[in-house]
CSV table of C-alpha atoms in Angstrom, one decimal:
chain,number,residue,atom,x,y,z
X,1,MET,CA,17.3,-17.5,3.0
X,2,PRO,CA,18.7,-17.3,-0.7
X,3,SER,CA,22.0,-16.4,-1.6
X,4,LEU,CA,23.0,-15.1,-4.1
X,5,SER,CA,24.7,-16.5,-7.6
X,6,ASN,CA,26.0,-14.8,-10.6
X,7,ASP,CA,25.0,-18.0,-12.6
X,8,VAL,CA,21.5,-18.3,-10.7
X,9,PRO,CA,19.2,-15.3,-10.2
X,10,SER,CA,17.5,-15.4,-6.7
X,11,ILE,CA,14.2,-13.4,-6.7
X,12,ALA,CA,11.7,-12.9,-4.4
X,13,VAL,CA,7.7,-12.8,-5.5
X,14,CYS,CA,5.7,-10.9,-3.2
X,15,LEU,CA,1.7,-12.8,-4.2
X,16,ALA,CA,-0.8,-10.4,-2.8
X,17,ALA,CA,-3.7,-12.5,-2.7
X,18,PHE,CA,-7.5,-12.2,-1.4
X,19,ASN,CA,-10.1,-15.5,-1.4
X,20,GLY,CA,-8.5,-16.6,-4.6
X,21,VAL,CA,-8.0,-19.7,-3.4
X,22,ARG,CA,-9.5,-20.8,-7.1
X,23,TYR,CA,-7.1,-20.0,-9.0
X,24,LEU,CA,-4.1,-20.1,-7.1
X,25,GLN,CA,-2.5,-23.7,-8.0
X,26,GLN,CA,-2.1,-23.0,-11.6
X,27,GLN,CA,-0.7,-18.9,-10.8
X,28,VAL,CA,2.6,-20.8,-7.9
X,29,ASP,CA,2.7,-23.9,-10.0
X,30,SER,CA,3.3,-21.3,-12.9
X,31,ILE,CA,6.2,-19.4,-10.5
X,32,LEU,CA,7.0,-22.4,-8.6
X,33,ASN,CA,8.7,-23.5,-12.0
X,34,GLN,CA,10.2,-20.4,-14.2
X,35,THR,CA,13.5,-21.2,-15.7
X,36,GLY,CA,16.9,-20.9,-15.0
X,37,VAL,CA,16.2,-18.9,-11.5
X,38,ASN,CA,16.0,-20.0,-7.9
X,39,VAL,CA,12.0,-18.8,-6.6
X,40,THR,CA,10.9,-17.5,-3.1
X,41,ILE,CA,6.6,-16.6,-3.4
X,42,PHE,CA,6.0,-14.4,0.0
X,43,ALA,CA,2.3,-14.4,0.8
X,44,SER,CA,0.3,-11.3,2.0
X,45,ILE,CA,-3.3,-12.3,2.9
X,46,ASP,CA,-6.3,-10.0,2.5
X,47,ARG,CA,-8.6,-12.0,5.2
X,48,SER,CA,-10.0,-13.7,3.7
X,49,MET,CA,-13.1,-16.6,3.6
X,50,ASP,CA,-12.6,-19.3,0.6
X,51,GLY,CA,-10.2,-21.0,2.3
X,52,THR,CA,-7.2,-19.0,1.0
X,53,GLU,CA,-4.9,-18.8,4.2
X,54,ALA,CA,-5.1,-22.4,4.6
X,55,TRP,CA,-4.2,-23.5,1.7
X,56,PHE,CA,-1.0,-21.0,2.0
X,57,LEU,CA,-0.6,-22.5,5.4
X,58,ASN,CA,-0.8,-26.6,4.3
X,59,LEU,CA,1.8,-25.8,1.0
X,60,GLN,CA,4.3,-23.8,3.4
X,61,ALA,CA,4.8,-27.0,5.2
X,62,LEU,CA,5.4,-28.6,1.7
X,63,ASP,CA,7.7,-26.8,0.3
X,64,SER,CA,10.1,-24.4,1.4
X,65,ARG,CA,9.8,-22.4,-1.4
X,66,ILE,CA,6.8,-20.5,0.5
X,67,VAL,CA,6.5,-18.0,3.0
X,68,VAL,CA,3.3,-16.7,4.0
X,69,LEU,CA,3.3,-13.3,6.3
X,70,PRO,CA,1.7,-13.6,9.8
X,71,THR,CA,-2.5,-13.1,8.6
X,72,GLY,CA,-5.4,-12.6,10.0
X,73,GLU,CA,-5.3,-8.9,8.8
X,74,THR,CA,-7.3,-6.7,6.9
X,75,PHE,CA,-5.4,-4.7,3.4
X,76,GLY,CA,-9.3,-3.3,1.9
X,77,GLY,CA,-7.6,-3.1,-1.7
X,78,ALA,CA,-4.5,-4.7,-3.3
X,79,ALA,CA,-2.1,-2.1,-3.3
X,80,GLN,CA,-2.1,-2.3,0.4
X,81,ASN,CA,-1.1,-5.5,0.6
X,82,PHE,CA,1.8,-4.9,-1.7
X,83,PHE,CA,2.6,-2.3,0.4
X,84,ARG,CA,2.2,-4.3,2.8
X,85,LEU,CA,5.1,-7.3,1.4
X,86,LEU,CA,7.1,-4.9,0.2
X,87,ARG,CA,7.4,-3.4,4.1
X,88,ASP,CA,7.3,-6.7,6.3
X,89,CYS,CA,9.3,-9.0,3.6
X,90,ASP,CA,13.0,-10.0,4.1
X,91,PHE,CA,14.8,-9.6,1.2
X,92,SER,CA,18.6,-9.6,2.0
X,93,GLY,CA,20.4,-12.5,-0.1
X,94,PHE,CA,18.3,-11.1,-3.6
X,95,ASP,CA,18.7,-10.0,-6.3
X,96,TYR,CA,15.1,-9.0,-7.4
X,97,VAL,CA,12.3,-8.9,-6.2
X,98,ALA,CA,8.8,-9.3,-8.8
X,99,PHE,CA,4.6,-8.7,-7.6
X,100,ALA,CA,2.5,-11.3,-8.8
X,101,ASP,CA,-1.2,-10.9,-8.9
X,102,GLN,CA,-3.1,-14.3,-7.2
X,103,ASP,CA,-5.1,-15.7,-10.4
X,104,ASP,CA,-2.7,-15.0,-13.6
X,105,ILE,CA,-0.4,-17.7,-15.3
X,106,TRP,CA,2.8,-17.2,-16.3
X,107,LEU,CA,4.7,-18.5,-19.3
X,108,PRO,CA,8.2,-20.3,-17.8
X,109,GLY,CA,10.9,-18.0,-19.1
X,110,LYS,CA,9.1,-14.8,-17.7
X,111,LEU,CA,12.2,-14.3,-14.9
X,112,THR,CA,14.5,-15.1,-16.9
X,113,ARG,CA,13.2,-12.2,-19.2
X,114,ALA,CA,13.2,-9.9,-17.4
X,115,LYS,CA,16.8,-10.5,-15.6
X,116,ASP,CA,18.1,-10.5,-19.2
X,117,SER,CA,16.4,-7.3,-20.1
X,118,LEU,CA,17.3,-5.6,-16.7
X,119,ILE,CA,21.3,-6.6,-17.6
X,120,GLU,CA,20.9,-5.4,-20.9
X,121,ASN,CA,19.6,-2.4,-20.2
X,122,GLY,CA,21.1,-1.0,-16.9
X,123,ALA,CA,17.9,-0.5,-15.3
X,124,ASP,CA,16.5,-1.0,-12.2
X,125,GLY,CA,12.6,-1.6,-13.0
X,126,TYR,CA,11.3,-4.0,-15.6
X,127,SER,CA,7.1,-4.5,-16.6
X,128,SER,CA,5.9,-5.8,-19.7
X,129,ASP,CA,3.1,-6.2,-22.5
X,130,VAL,CA,0.1,-9.1,-21.4
X,131,VAL,CA,-2.0,-11.2,-23.2
X,132,ALA,CA,-5.5,-10.9,-21.2
X,133,PHE,CA,-7.7,-14.4,-21.5
X,134,TRP,CA,-11.5,-14.4,-20.7
X,135,GLU,CA,-12.6,-17.7,-19.2
X,136,SER,CA,-14.6,-17.9,-22.5
X,137,GLY,CA,-11.9,-18.3,-24.3
X,138,LYS,CA,-10.9,-14.6,-25.7
X,139,SER,CA,-8.2,-13.6,-25.8
X,140,LEU,CA,-6.1,-9.6,-26.6
X,141,TYR,CA,-2.7,-8.5,-26.7
X,142,ILE,CA,-2.4,-5.7,-24.7
X,143,LYS,CA,0.6,-3.8,-25.4
X,144,LYS,CA,2.3,-1.4,-22.0
X,145,SER,CA,5.7,-1.0,-24.1
X,146,PHE,CA,5.4,2.7,-26.3
X,147,ALA,CA,7.7,5.1,-25.4
X,148,GLN,CA,8.2,6.6,-22.2
X,149,ARG,CA,7.4,10.6,-22.0
X,150,LYS,CA,9.0,13.2,-19.1
X,151,TRP,CA,6.2,12.8,-17.1
X,152,ASP,CA,4.2,9.9,-17.9
X,153,TYR,CA,5.4,8.3,-14.4
X,154,LEU,CA,3.1,10.9,-12.2
X,155,PHE,CA,0.1,9.9,-14.7
X,156,GLU,CA,0.0,6.8,-15.4
X,157,SER,CA,1.9,2.8,-14.1
X,158,ALA,CA,4.4,1.2,-16.8
X,159,GLY,CA,1.6,-1.2,-17.3
X,160,PRO,CA,0.5,-4.1,-14.6
X,161,GLY,CA,2.1,-4.3,-11.2
X,162,CYS,CA,1.7,-8.2,-12.1
X,163,THR,CA,4.9,-7.7,-14.6
X,164,PHE,CA,7.6,-5.6,-12.6
X,165,VAL,CA,10.5,-6.5,-11.4
X,166,ILE,CA,12.6,-4.0,-9.7
X,167,SER,CA,16.8,-5.0,-8.4
X,168,CYS,CA,16.6,-5.8,-4.7
X,169,LYS,CA,18.7,-1.8,-4.3
X,170,LEU,CA,15.8,0.1,-5.5
X,171,ALA,CA,13.6,-2.9,-3.4
X,172,VAL,CA,15.4,-2.1,-0.1
X,173,GLU,CA,15.5,1.3,-1.2
X,174,MET,CA,11.4,1.8,-1.2
X,175,GLN,CA,10.7,-0.9,1.4
X,176,ARG,CA,13.0,2.2,4.1
X,177,VAL,CA,10.0,4.3,2.8
X,178,LEU,CA,7.9,2.5,3.3
X,179,GLN,CA,8.4,1.6,6.2
X,180,GLN,CA,8.2,5.4,7.5
X,181,LYS,CA,4.8,6.2,5.3
X,182,ILE,CA,2.9,3.3,7.0
X,183,GLY,CA,-0.3,5.9,7.2
X,184,GLU,CA,0.6,8.5,3.5
X,185,LEU,CA,-0.3,5.8,1.6
X,186,ALA,CA,-3.0,4.8,3.1
X,187,GLN,CA,-5.4,6.6,0.1
X,188,ILE,CA,-2.8,5.6,-2.6
X,189,GLY,CA,-4.7,3.4,-4.8
X,190,LEU,CA,-2.7,2.3,-7.5
X,191,HIS,CA,0.2,0.6,-5.8
X,192,ASP,CA,2.3,-0.4,-9.7
X,193,TRP,CA,1.4,3.0,-10.0
X,194,PHE,CA,3.1,3.9,-6.8
X,195,ILE,CA,6.2,1.9,-7.8
X,196,TYR,CA,6.7,2.8,-10.6
X,197,ALA,CA,6.7,7.3,-10.2
X,198,TYR,CA,9.6,6.3,-6.9
X,199,ALA,CA,11.9,5.2,-8.7
X,200,ARG,CA,11.4,7.6,-11.9
X,201,ALA,CA,11.5,10.2,-9.8
X,202,ARG,CA,14.1,9.4,-8.5
X,203,GLY,CA,16.0,8.4,-11.5
X,204,TYR,CA,16.4,4.8,-12.0
X,205,GLN,CA,16.0,4.2,-15.8
X,206,TRP,CA,13.0,1.5,-16.4
X,207,VAL,CA,12.5,-1.1,-19.5
X,208,ILE,CA,9.4,-2.0,-20.8
X,209,ASP,CA,9.6,-4.6,-22.2
X,210,GLY,CA,7.1,-5.1,-26.0
X,211,TYR,CA,7.5,-8.9,-25.0
X,212,ALA,CA,4.2,-10.6,-23.4
X,213,SER,CA,4.7,-13.9,-21.2
X,214,LEU,CA,2.1,-13.4,-19.3
X,215,MET,CA,-1.3,-14.9,-19.1
X,216,TYR,CA,-3.4,-11.7,-17.8
X,217,ARG,CA,-6.7,-13.1,-16.5
X,218,GLN,CA,-10.3,-11.6,-16.6
X,219,HIS,CA,-12.6,-11.5,-14.3
X,220,ALA,CA,-15.7,-10.4,-12.4
X,221,LYS,CA,-13.5,-9.8,-9.4
X,222,ASN,CA,-10.6,-7.9,-11.1
X,223,GLN,CA,-9.9,-4.9,-8.7
X,224,VAL,CA,-8.6,-2.6,-12.1
X,225,GLY,CA,-8.6,-5.7,-15.1
X,226,VAL,CA,-7.5,-4.1,-18.9
X,227,ASN,CA,-9.0,-1.3,-20.2
X,228,ALA,CA,-10.7,-2.5,-23.1
X,229,GLY,CA,-14.0,-2.2,-24.6
X,230,TRP,CA,-16.6,0.4,-24.0
X,231,VAL,CA,-17.2,-1.3,-20.3
X,232,ALA,CA,-13.5,-0.2,-19.2
X,233,PHE,CA,-13.7,3.1,-21.2
X,234,VAL,CA,-16.9,4.2,-19.0
X,235,TRP,CA,-15.3,3.5,-16.0
X,236,ARG,CA,-11.7,4.9,-16.4
X,237,ALA,CA,-13.9,7.6,-18.2
X,238,ARG,CA,-16.2,8.2,-14.7
X,239,GLN,CA,-12.4,8.2,-12.5
X,240,VAL,CA,-11.1,11.0,-14.8
X,241,LEU,CA,-13.8,13.6,-14.9
X,242,SER,CA,-14.4,12.7,-11.3
X,243,GLY,CA,-11.2,13.8,-10.4
X,244,TRP,CA,-9.9,10.8,-8.7
X,245,GLY,CA,-7.4,10.1,-11.4
X,246,LEU,CA,-5.5,13.7,-11.1
X,247,ASN,CA,-5.9,13.6,-7.0
X,248,GLN,CA,-3.9,10.4,-7.0
X,249,ALA,CA,-1.6,12.2,-9.4
X,250,ARG,CA,-1.8,14.9,-6.4
X,251,LEU,CA,-1.2,11.9,-3.9
X,252,ILE,CA,1.5,10.4,-5.9
X,253,ALA,CA,3.9,13.7,-6.1
X,254,GLY,CA,4.4,14.3,-2.9
X,255,GLN,CA,4.9,11.4,-1.8
X,256,ILE,CA,8.0,10.7,-4.4
X,257,GLY,CA,9.5,14.2,-3.0
X,258,LEU,CA,8.2,16.4,-5.9
X,259,HIS,CA,5.0,18.2,-4.2
X,260,ASP,CA,7.8,21.3,-5.0
X,261,ASP,CA,8.3,21.3,-8.5
X,262,VAL,CA,7.9,23.4,-11.0
X,263,PHE,CA,5.6,21.3,-13.1
X,264,VAL,CA,3.5,19.4,-10.5
X,265,ARG,CA,3.4,23.0,-9.2
X,266,SER,CA,2.0,24.1,-12.3
X,267,TRP,CA,-1.4,21.8,-12.4
X,268,VAL,CA,-2.2,20.6,-8.7
X,269,GLY,CA,-3.9,23.2,-7.5
X,270,GLY,CA,-6.4,23.0,-9.8
X,271,GLY,CA,-8.5,25.6,-11.7
X,272,ARG,CA,-9.5,26.4,-15.0
X,273,TRP,CA,-5.6,27.3,-16.5
X,274,ARG,CA,-4.0,25.8,-14.7
X,275,MET,CA,-5.8,22.5,-16.0
X,276,LEU,CA,-5.4,23.7,-20.2
X,277,ARG,CA,-1.7,24.3,-19.7
X,278,LEU,CA,-1.4,20.1,-18.5
X,279,ALA,CA,-3.5,19.6,-21.4
X,280,PHE,CA,-0.8,20.6,-23.4
X,281,GLN,CA,1.7,18.7,-22.2
X,282,ALA,CA,-0.8,15.5,-23.0
X,283,ALA,CA,2.1,14.7,-24.4
X,284,ASN,CA,4.5,14.6,-21.7
X,285,CYS,CA,1.9,12.7,-19.7
X,286,ARG,CA,1.0,9.4,-21.5
X,287,ARG,CA,2.7,7.5,-23.4
X,288,ARG,CA,0.1,6.1,-26.4
X,289,SER,CA,-0.6,8.9,-28.5
X,290,ARG,CA,-4.3,7.6,-28.0
X,291,ASP,CA,-4.4,8.3,-24.4
X,292,GLN,CA,-2.6,12.0,-25.1
X,293,TRP,CA,-5.5,12.5,-26.6
X,294,LEU,CA,-8.0,11.9,-24.3
X,295,PHE,CA,-5.6,13.3,-21.6
X,296,ALA,CA,-5.7,16.2,-23.1
X,297,LEU,CA,-9.7,16.0,-23.2
X,298,SER,CA,-9.3,15.5,-20.1
X,299,CYS,CA,-7.6,18.5,-18.8
X,300,VAL,CA,-10.0,20.5,-21.1
X,301,ALA,CA,-13.0,18.5,-19.4
X,302,LEU,CA,-11.9,19.6,-15.6
X,303,ALA,CA,-10.9,22.7,-17.0
X,304,PHE,CA,-14.8,23.8,-16.9
X,305,VAL,CA,-16.8,21.4,-15.3
X,306,GLY,CA,-13.9,21.8,-12.1
X,307,TRP,CA,-11.7,19.3,-10.1
X,308,LYS,CA,-12.5,18.5,-6.9
């Protein structure tokens, strides 16, 4: 196990994989080549058919920085795979815990910048902007570092989970909670949203960095992907109008202990007037001004079409 060091911090990188062998070499290399930190990758593999398990087990035999959690389980999605990592990894001896997708590319100073930002801001949670890129050669800077709002954590994540770095203190606290809530979190669809919400609800400081040190790969198999273009807009609009987003907010609020909060109770029961009142709180519920308007319009729409 790594030892804590004031000069060279030790970071546990939780990597969730599923049929990702095509991209793993480039991603894992970019993590192991991080500068100014000691890295250990904990890999959890959703049952795959492309040799992902064998690839990781071979690498584990060659590199002590790779730890593969017991294989053979089916998680059915990235969120439950990441929750498994948080529940089952041994974080003793680490300073920080980071999260990684299987197909991105990290710039060499990503983790050092995150660590420095956490220290400078007295924070326990970090996320950042990203540069999305496609196999066609197209790239797009994705800004997530808009000012945090009073209730934004109930309605959106702090950015892609693959940018997240949290203190070991926060990780261990969340680990204890997750070990007690295995069944209760089965309906949570986005692990990064839950992690951000838990941290903010518990009073942990979170910093969203206006710098992109991660190349965020986009392809047909992305479970969520970047919110850019009309296809993404239509998909997310359907999610909102189906009530999925508010149902996730309701579930998360309950699991982080806010089910009796006055604000949560003001909208969680649904109904026309509750939705209209929530629309007027849009500026407190989303960070980006455009998203605030869309949130308000969505609440108005749900006030009339109903929220199931």
